[in-house]
mmCIF file of C-alpha atoms in Angstrom:
data_model
loop_
_atom_site.group_PDB
_atom_site.id
_atom_site.type_symbol
_atom_site.label_atom_id
_atom_site.label_comp_id
_atom_site.label_asym_id
_atom_site.label_seq_id
_atom_site.Cartn_x
_atom_site.Cartn_y
_atom_site.Cartn_z
ATOM 1 C CA MET A 1 11.571 19.205 30.946
ATOM 2 C CA PRO A 2 11.645 16.591 33.269
ATOM 3 C CA ASP A 3 12.028 13.093 32.827
ATOM 4 C CA PHE A 4 9.948 10.490 34.482
ATOM 5 C CA ALA A 5 11.481 7.086 35.929
ATOM 6 C CA TRP A 6 8.093 5.574 36.190
ATOM 7 C CA PRO A 7 5.805 7.347 33.271
ATOM 8 C CA TRP A 8 3.478 4.287 33.162
ATOM 9 C CA LEU A 9 1.687 5.710 36.242
ATOM 10 C CA PHE A 10 0.033 8.280 34.278
ATOM 11 C CA ALA A 11 -2.325 5.630 33.171
ATOM 12 C CA ALA A 12 -3.769 6.227 36.752
ATOM 13 C CA LEU A 13 -4.843 9.559 36.053
ATOM 14 C CA PRO A 14 -8.447 8.624 35.113
ATOM 15 C CA LEU A 15 -9.022 6.259 37.909
ATOM 16 C CA PRO A 16 -11.153 8.497 40.559
ATOM 17 C CA TRP A 17 -13.577 9.380 37.460
ATOM 18 C CA LEU A 18 -13.785 5.410 36.318
ATOM 19 C CA LEU A 19 -14.226 4.617 39.984
ATOM 20 C CA ARG A 20 -17.301 7.261 40.269
ATOM 21 C CA HIS A 21 -18.783 5.934 37.032
ATOM 22 C CA VAL A 22 -18.795 2.598 38.237
ATOM 23 C CA LEU A 23 -19.537 2.877 41.814
ATOM 24 C CA ARG A 24 -22.464 5.378 41.581
ATOM 25 C CA PRO A 25 -23.413 7.044 44.817
ATOM 26 C CA LEU A 26 -27.287 6.253 46.223
ATOM 27 C CA LYS A 27 -29.599 9.144 46.523
ATOM 28 C CA PRO A 28 -29.680 10.777 49.971
ATOM 29 C CA ALA A 29 -32.706 9.662 50.608
ATOM 30 C CA GLN A 30 -31.883 5.885 49.873
ATOM 31 C CA ALA A 31 -28.602 6.235 51.659
ATOM 32 C CA LEU A 32 -29.923 7.633 55.003
ATOM 33 C CA ASN A 33 -33.610 6.342 54.540
ATOM 34 C CA LEU A 34 -34.978 9.389 55.709
ATOM 35 C CA PRO A 35 -38.552 9.893 55.811
ATOM 36 C CA HIS A 36 -38.795 13.333 54.922
ATOM 37 C CA PRO A 37 -38.183 14.843 51.292
ATOM 38 C CA GLY A 38 -37.236 18.162 52.594
ATOM 39 C CA LEU A 39 -34.518 16.931 54.690
ATOM 40 C CA ALA A 40 -33.109 14.654 52.031
ATOM 41 C CA LEU A 41 -33.026 17.673 49.840
ATOM 42 C CA THR A 42 -30.763 19.614 52.643
ATOM 43 C CA GLN A 43 -28.414 16.495 53.029
ATOM 44 C CA GLY A 44 -28.034 16.686 49.303
ATOM 45 C CA ALA A 45 -26.945 20.064 48.869
ATOM 46 C CA LEU A 46 -24.371 19.353 52.066
ATOM 47 C CA THR A 47 -22.789 16.651 50.131
ATOM 48 C CA ARG A 48 -22.612 18.135 46.546
ATOM 49 C CA ALA A 49 -18.993 19.617 46.582
ATOM 50 C CA PRO A 50 -18.747 23.173 44.987
ATOM 51 C CA PHE A 51 -16.955 23.585 41.774
ATOM 52 C CA ALA A 52 -13.933 25.321 43.329
ATOM 53 C CA ALA A 53 -13.481 22.593 45.838
ATOM 54 C CA THR A 54 -13.881 19.895 42.860
ATOM 55 C CA ALA A 55 -11.187 21.729 40.847
ATOM 56 C CA LEU A 56 -8.661 21.535 43.573
ATOM 57 C CA LEU A 57 -9.320 17.860 44.454
ATOM 58 C CA VAL A 58 -8.635 17.495 40.508
ATOM 59 C CA LEU A 59 -5.308 19.436 40.548
ATOM 60 C CA ALA A 60 -4.424 17.522 43.936
ATOM 61 C CA TRP A 61 -4.881 14.228 42.209
ATOM 62 C CA ILE A 62 -3.163 15.271 39.141
ATOM 63 C CA CYS A 63 0.047 16.379 41.311
ATOM 64 C CA LEU A 64 -0.177 12.981 43.361
ATOM 65 C CA VAL A 65 -0.031 11.190 40.256
ATOM 66 C CA VAL A 66 3.046 13.430 38.691
ATOM 67 C CA ALA A 67 4.704 12.909 42.080
ATOM 68 C CA ALA A 68 4.265 8.889 41.963
ATOM 69 C CA ALA A 69 5.637 8.909 38.362
ATOM 70 C CA ARG A 70 9.111 10.034 39.883
ATOM 71 C CA PRO A 71 9.985 13.353 37.905
ATOM 72 C CA GLN A 72 14.051 13.725 37.886
ATOM 73 C CA HIS A 73 16.127 16.277 36.203
ATOM 74 C CA LEU A 74 18.958 14.760 34.172
ATOM 75 C CA GLY A 75 22.209 16.657 34.655
ATOM 76 C CA PRO A 76 24.786 16.991 31.705
ATOM 77 C CA PRO A 77 26.451 13.897 30.902
ATOM 78 C CA GLU A 78 29.603 13.571 32.975
ATOM 79 C CA PRO A 79 32.462 11.107 31.836
ATOM 80 C CA GLN A 80 34.067 8.680 34.399
ATOM 81 C CA GLN A 81 37.540 8.881 34.569
ATOM 82 C CA ARG A 82 39.632 5.889 35.387
ATOM 83 C CA SER A 83 43.102 5.093 35.381
ATOM 84 C CA GLY A 84 42.723 2.002 33.479
ATOM 85 C CA ARG A 85 44.870 0.198 35.896
ATOM 86 C CA ALA A 86 43.998 -3.024 38.186
ATOM 87 C CA THR A 87 46.394 -3.774 41.086
ATOM 88 C CA MET A 88 46.316 -6.957 42.966
ATOM 89 C CA LEU A 89 47.783 -6.577 46.651
ATOM 90 C CA ALA A 90 49.304 -9.867 47.706
ATOM 91 C CA VAL A 91 49.927 -9.836 51.480
ATOM 92 C CA ASP A 92 51.953 -12.338 53.709
ATOM 93 C CA LEU A 93 49.919 -13.533 56.631
ATOM 94 C CA SER A 94 52.702 -16.243 57.637
ATOM 95 C CA GLY A 95 53.127 -16.535 61.523
ATOM 96 C CA SER A 96 56.715 -14.461 61.067
ATOM 97 C CA MET A 97 54.597 -11.294 60.361
ATOM 98 C CA GLU A 98 53.891 -10.946 64.087
ATOM 99 C CA LEU A 99 57.503 -10.567 64.797
ATOM 100 C CA ASP A 100 57.865 -6.931 66.561
ATOM 101 C CA ASP A 101 60.771 -5.491 64.570
ATOM 102 C CA MET A 102 59.226 -2.304 63.096
ATOM 103 C CA GLU A 103 58.725 1.031 64.564
ATOM 104 C CA LEU A 104 55.544 3.005 63.833
ATOM 105 C CA ALA A 105 55.019 6.363 65.487
ATOM 106 C CA GLY A 106 57.867 5.887 68.094
ATOM 107 C CA ARG A 107 56.654 2.451 69.448
ATOM 108 C CA GLN A 108 57.611 -1.260 68.411
ATOM 109 C CA VAL A 109 54.943 -2.888 66.455
ATOM 110 C CA SER A 110 54.471 -6.180 64.341
ATOM 111 C CA ARG A 111 55.351 -6.425 60.754
ATOM 112 C CA PHE A 112 51.737 -6.477 59.751
ATOM 113 C CA THR A 113 50.922 -3.652 62.083
ATOM 114 C CA ALA A 114 53.111 -1.566 59.935
ATOM 115 C CA VAL A 115 51.729 -3.033 56.908
ATOM 116 C CA GLU A 116 48.261 -2.404 57.803
ATOM 117 C CA ALA A 117 48.980 1.162 58.420
ATOM 118 C CA ILE A 118 51.080 2.165 55.441
ATOM 119 C CA ALA A 119 49.154 -0.153 52.822
ATOM 120 C CA GLY A 120 46.058 1.580 54.192
ATOM 121 C CA ASP A 121 47.614 4.778 52.848
ATOM 122 C CA PHE A 122 48.462 3.362 49.327
ATOM 123 C CA ILE A 123 44.953 2.159 49.022
ATOM 124 C CA ASP A 124 43.367 5.429 49.758
ATOM 125 C CA ARG A 125 45.536 7.171 47.091
ATOM 126 C CA ARG A 126 44.231 4.367 44.372
ATOM 127 C CA VAL A 127 41.199 6.442 43.680
ATOM 128 C CA GLY A 128 40.147 5.638 40.267
ATOM 129 C CA ASP A 129 41.834 2.197 40.228
ATOM 130 C CA GLU A 130 40.594 -1.275 40.438
ATOM 131 C CA LEU A 131 42.151 -2.958 43.284
ATOM 132 C CA GLY A 132 41.874 -6.564 44.818
ATOM 133 C CA LEU A 133 43.306 -8.241 47.641
ATOM 134 C CA ILE A 134 45.010 -11.653 48.195
ATOM 135 C CA LEU A 135 45.993 -12.716 51.642
ATOM 136 C CA PHE A 136 48.232 -15.854 51.838
ATOM 137 C CA GLY A 137 50.147 -18.303 54.243
ATOM 138 C CA THR A 138 50.311 -21.813 53.717
ATOM 139 C CA GLN A 139 47.571 -21.130 51.303
ATOM 140 C CA ALA A 140 46.555 -18.453 49.269
ATOM 141 C CA TYR A 141 43.009 -16.841 49.306
ATOM 142 C CA LEU A 142 41.604 -14.254 46.946
ATOM 143 C CA VAL A 143 39.773 -11.832 49.746
ATOM 144 C CA THR A 144 38.777 -9.244 47.692
ATOM 145 C CA PRO A 145 37.906 -9.164 43.990
ATOM 146 C CA LEU A 146 39.006 -6.440 41.991
ATOM 147 C CA THR A 147 36.838 -3.532 42.622
ATOM 148 C CA TYR A 148 36.394 0.395 42.732
ATOM 149 C CA ASP A 149 35.107 0.045 46.239
ATOM 150 C CA LEU A 150 38.626 0.818 48.129
ATOM 151 C CA ASP A 151 36.746 1.033 51.532
ATOM 152 C CA ALA A 152 35.988 -2.775 50.979
ATOM 153 C CA VAL A 153 39.843 -3.488 50.183
ATOM 154 C CA ARG A 154 40.834 -1.403 53.166
ATOM 155 C CA SER A 155 38.305 -2.969 55.790
ATOM 156 C CA GLN A 156 39.334 -6.558 54.779
ATOM 157 C CA LEU A 157 42.870 -5.682 55.158
ATOM 158 C CA HIS A 158 42.197 -4.208 58.656
ATOM 159 C CA GLU A 159 40.040 -7.516 59.573
ATOM 160 C CA ALA A 160 43.057 -10.096 58.624
ATOM 161 C CA VAL A 161 44.509 -12.021 61.188
ATOM 162 C CA VAL A 162 48.163 -13.203 61.114
ATOM 163 C CA GLY A 163 48.384 -17.220 60.733
ATOM 164 C CA LEU A 164 44.937 -17.432 59.672
ATOM 165 C CA PRO A 165 46.017 -18.864 56.202
ATOM 166 C CA GLY A 166 48.297 -21.053 57.755
ATOM 167 C CA ARG A 167 51.900 -20.235 59.523
ATOM 168 C CA GLU A 168 54.094 -20.932 56.386
ATOM 169 C CA THR A 169 54.500 -18.883 53.087
ATOM 170 C CA ALA A 170 53.336 -19.830 49.916
ATOM 171 C CA ILE A 171 54.395 -17.276 47.534
ATOM 172 C CA GLY A 172 53.973 -18.985 44.163
ATOM 173 C CA ASP A 173 50.310 -19.860 45.127
ATOM 174 C CA ALA A 174 49.404 -16.122 45.658
ATOM 175 C CA LEU A 175 51.099 -14.767 42.352
ATOM 176 C CA ALA A 176 49.216 -17.802 40.531
ATOM 177 C CA VAL A 177 46.003 -16.603 41.990
ATOM 178 C CA ALA A 178 46.715 -12.907 41.250
ATOM 179 C CA VAL A 179 47.652 -13.541 37.467
ATOM 180 C CA LYS A 180 44.585 -15.724 37.263
ATOM 181 C CA ARG A 181 42.294 -12.724 38.247
ATOM 182 C CA LEU A 182 44.300 -10.207 36.275
ATOM 183 C CA ALA A 183 44.163 -12.304 33.043
ATOM 184 C CA ASP A 184 40.689 -10.561 31.640
ATOM 185 C CA MET A 185 42.454 -6.869 32.197
ATOM 186 C CA PRO A 186 43.898 -5.069 29.370
ATOM 187 C CA GLU A 187 47.612 -5.561 29.156
ATOM 188 C CA GLN A 188 49.076 -2.341 30.359
ATOM 189 C CA ALA A 189 46.701 -2.401 33.431
ATOM 190 C CA ARG A 190 48.044 -5.623 34.881
ATOM 191 C CA VAL A 191 50.132 -4.957 38.397
ATOM 192 C CA VAL A 192 50.639 -7.003 41.198
ATOM 193 C CA VAL A 193 52.344 -5.825 44.761
ATOM 194 C CA LEU A 194 53.515 -8.559 46.745
ATOM 195 C CA LEU A 195 54.659 -8.047 50.144
ATOM 196 C CA THR A 196 56.389 -10.849 52.089
ATOM 197 C CA ASP A 197 59.042 -11.568 55.008
ATOM 198 C CA GLY A 198 60.072 -14.891 54.138
ATOM 199 C CA VAL A 199 61.019 -17.685 51.605
ATOM 200 C CA ASN A 200 58.726 -19.684 49.993
ATOM 201 C CA ASN A 201 58.058 -23.110 51.907
ATOM 202 C CA ALA A 202 54.291 -23.987 51.137
ATOM 203 C CA GLY A 203 52.210 -24.236 48.054
ATOM 204 C CA SER A 204 52.137 -26.306 44.677
ATOM 205 C CA ILE A 205 53.425 -23.434 42.301
ATOM 206 C CA ALA A 206 57.164 -22.325 42.492
ATOM 207 C CA PRO A 207 57.482 -18.782 42.604
ATOM 208 C CA ARG A 208 59.676 -18.489 39.525
ATOM 209 C CA GLU A 209 57.286 -20.557 37.502
ATOM 210 C CA ALA A 210 54.543 -18.206 38.740
ATOM 211 C CA ALA A 211 56.741 -15.332 37.558
ATOM 212 C CA ARG A 212 57.084 -16.837 33.971
ATOM 213 C CA ALA A 213 53.373 -17.333 33.747
ATOM 214 C CA ALA A 214 52.960 -13.718 34.853
ATOM 215 C CA LYS A 215 55.380 -12.532 32.147
ATOM 216 C CA ALA A 216 53.300 -14.416 29.695
ATOM 217 C CA ALA A 217 50.369 -12.877 30.881
ATOM 218 C CA GLY A 218 51.623 -9.335 30.724
ATOM 219 C CA VAL A 219 51.667 -8.963 34.460
ATOM 220 C CA ARG A 220 54.259 -6.929 36.283
ATOM 221 C CA ILE A 221 54.922 -7.673 39.631
ATOM 222 C CA TYR A 222 56.772 -5.509 42.376
ATOM 223 C CA THR A 223 57.949 -7.292 45.344
ATOM 224 C CA ILE A 224 58.596 -6.027 48.844
ATOM 225 C CA GLY A 225 60.658 -7.678 51.438
ATOM 226 C CA ILE A 226 59.962 -6.691 54.855
ATOM 227 C CA GLY A 227 61.729 -6.908 58.190
ATOM 228 C CA ALA A 228 64.532 -5.464 59.946
ATOM 229 C CA ASN A 229 68.291 -6.644 59.511
ATOM 230 C CA ALA A 230 68.923 -6.408 63.338
ATOM 231 C CA MET A 231 67.042 -6.724 66.414
ATOM 232 C CA ARG A 232 68.319 -7.520 69.959
ATOM 233 C CA VAL A 233 66.739 -10.361 71.895
ATOM 234 C CA PRO A 234 67.363 -11.606 75.168
ATOM 235 C CA ASP A 235 69.510 -14.898 75.976
ATOM 236 C CA PHE A 236 71.003 -16.628 78.883
ATOM 237 C CA PHE A 237 73.727 -13.797 79.338
ATOM 238 C CA GLY A 238 71.425 -10.812 78.687
ATOM 239 C CA SER A 239 70.837 -10.074 75.078
ATOM 240 C CA ARG A 240 72.326 -10.388 71.635
ATOM 241 C CA VAL A 241 71.845 -8.930 68.386
ATOM 242 C CA VAL A 242 70.370 -11.392 65.479
ATOM 243 C CA ASN A 243 68.954 -10.684 61.998
ATOM 244 C CA PRO A 244 65.192 -11.380 61.891
ATOM 245 C CA SER A 245 65.394 -11.376 58.304
ATOM 246 C CA ALA A 246 67.816 -14.308 57.785
ATOM 247 C CA ASP A 247 65.096 -16.321 55.997
ATOM 248 C CA LEU A 248 64.283 -13.686 53.388
ATOM 249 C CA ASP A 249 64.651 -14.709 49.709
ATOM 250 C CA VAL A 250 65.736 -11.704 48.392
ATOM 251 C CA GLY A 251 67.383 -13.180 45.393
ATOM 252 C CA MET A 252 64.158 -15.208 44.383
ATOM 253 C CA LEU A 253 62.216 -11.625 45.084
ATOM 254 C CA THR A 254 64.232 -9.799 42.874
ATOM 255 C CA ASP A 255 64.217 -12.254 39.927
ATOM 256 C CA ILE A 256 60.398 -12.441 40.225
ATOM 257 C CA ALA A 257 60.219 -8.709 39.655
ATOM 258 C CA ASN A 258 62.849 -8.477 37.388
ATOM 259 C CA GLU A 259 61.248 -11.465 35.174
ATOM 260 C CA THR A 260 58.126 -9.404 34.591
ATOM 261 C CA GLY A 261 59.322 -6.160 34.250
ATOM 262 C CA GLY A 262 58.783 -5.042 38.099
ATOM 263 C CA ARG A 263 61.050 -3.628 40.798
ATOM 264 C CA PHE A 264 62.087 -5.327 44.059
ATOM 265 C CA PHE A 265 61.892 -3.126 47.191
ATOM 266 C CA ARG A 266 63.684 -3.778 50.431
ATOM 267 C CA ALA A 267 61.796 -2.450 53.499
ATOM 268 C CA THR A 268 63.996 -2.644 56.838
ATOM 269 C CA ASP A 269 61.706 -0.013 58.552
ATOM 270 C CA THR A 270 58.591 1.568 58.173
ATOM 271 C CA ASN A 271 59.951 4.537 56.139
ATOM 272 C CA GLN A 272 61.450 2.329 53.478
ATOM 273 C CA LEU A 273 58.108 0.375 53.611
ATOM 274 C CA ALA A 274 56.189 3.752 52.823
ATOM 275 C CA GLN A 275 58.823 4.731 50.265
ATOM 276 C CA ALA A 276 58.426 1.454 48.391
ATOM 277 C CA TYR A 277 54.570 2.037 48.125
ATOM 278 C CA ARG A 278 55.337 5.648 47.298
ATOM 279 C CA GLU A 279 57.431 4.711 44.392
ATOM 280 C CA ILE A 280 55.037 1.969 43.281
ATOM 281 C CA ASP A 281 52.233 4.587 43.470
ATOM 282 C CA SER A 282 53.952 6.724 41.067
ATOM 283 C CA LEU A 283 53.400 4.460 38.110
ATOM 284 C CA GLU A 284 52.023 6.470 35.361
ATOM 285 C CA PRO A 285 48.325 5.478 34.973
ATOM 286 C CA VAL A 286 46.949 4.932 31.592
ATOM 287 C CA PRO A 287 44.071 7.527 30.614
ATOM 288 C CA GLN A 288 40.915 5.575 29.952
ATOM 289 C CA GLN A 289 37.541 7.331 29.875
ATOM 290 C CA GLY A 290 34.766 5.565 31.235
ATOM 291 C CA ALA A 291 31.052 5.489 29.987
ATOM 292 C CA ALA A 292 29.516 8.817 30.628
ATOM 293 C CA LEU A 293 26.854 9.099 33.182
ATOM 294 C CA ARG A 294 24.202 11.646 33.993
ATOM 295 C CA PRO A 295 23.384 12.426 37.163
ATOM 296 C CA ARG A 296 19.778 12.251 37.952
ATOM 297 C CA TYR A 297 17.933 15.058 40.495
ATOM 298 C CA GLU A 298 14.756 13.480 42.295
ATOM 299 C CA LEU A 299 11.804 16.291 41.779
ATOM 300 C CA PHE A 300 9.052 14.345 43.452
ATOM 301 C CA ARG A 301 8.898 16.268 46.480
ATOM 302 C CA TRP A 302 7.336 19.413 45.236
ATOM 303 C CA PRO A 303 4.266 17.691 43.351
ATOM 304 C CA LEU A 304 3.907 15.639 46.284
ATOM 305 C CA LEU A 305 3.795 18.864 48.716
ATOM 306 C CA ALA A 306 1.634 20.482 45.948
ATOM 307 C CA SER A 307 -1.142 17.636 46.094
ATOM 308 C CA LEU A 308 -1.335 17.594 50.156
ATOM 309 C CA LEU A 309 -1.286 21.379 50.146
ATOM 310 C CA LEU A 310 -4.345 21.504 47.552
ATOM 311 C CA PHE A 311 -6.065 18.475 49.390
ATOM 312 C CA ALA A 312 -5.819 20.473 52.462
ATOM 313 C CA ILE A 313 -7.554 23.382 50.839
ATOM 314 C CA ALA A 314 -10.162 21.630 49.097
ATOM 315 C CA THR A 315 -11.343 19.576 52.174
ATOM 316 C CA LEU A 316 -10.774 22.386 55.031
ATOM 317 C CA PRO A 317 -14.218 24.019 54.388
ATOM 318 C CA ARG A 318 -16.281 21.127 54.529
ATOM 319 C CA TYR A 319 -14.179 20.042 57.559
ATOM 320 C CA LEU A 320 -15.336 23.398 58.956
ATOM 321 C CA GLY A 321 -18.928 23.124 57.835
ATOM 322 C CA ARG A 322 -19.729 19.605 59.434
ATOM 323 C CA ARG A 323 -17.978 20.755 62.480
ATOM 324 C CA ALA A 324 -20.448 23.912 62.529
ATOM 325 C CA LEU A 325 -23.469 21.663 61.856
ATOM 326 C CA ALA A 326 -22.045 19.493 64.987
#
């Protein structure tokens, strides 16, 4: 049996009969002010609907009310499978992320361009996970709260601009924001993936202090240090090789990960960056069954179509009769 979304609309079924009772039609002679009774009788015969047409109009009205009540077919309950994991992505947008020391598809790209491409694939694989995004530079901002809408997270990452939150790096503040947002999640589900290319030189919270708070809250932190180890740059004598990642604080990032039960990854190129995300992606999800949902299939189109068809059949003879008299 179908279910109805708006069953209260069935109260409108007797509406035509109530209106007919309240608004009694005038007699033909009174309505038309005809002087000849014979002509009035003829007009009355024309306005009196045959029983078959009346029955069709009644059925058309019933079908119309049924359609308005929105009949629905409820499918079998389908449990919603969720991993039970909530992950906050914290991505560095400091000025150094503009440095073109990464290679992607055979061309030199900036660090952030590489992160945007590879982290986008990581996001695509998080179906069933709650995901959030924090962007940080001199300050840390929660851009996307934890959500199952992965398209929203991906869109916010693509729209990010290097340097917008400041040119420096507030790693401790970014971790503090992430821990605060994960505090209400189940303990086994709290994960932070932090990506940076520098050293903490801004913000009000020290990274190791934030790591201790994360450990107390049961949050695992995985850190990724991005940036090439060697890069040729022009100088007065032609060119020379420099280390563009000289400022990367590997010791601090390793300590943060170890303190919270996570792991540190070093990504000097896009292959290593992709491998880091793949290893984080291999974390076993916590099986968790969400509330069962019953899919609803709308059926109003069929009674609506039947109503229009019945109404057309009932009024067609009268329309043709009037055309004949005309």
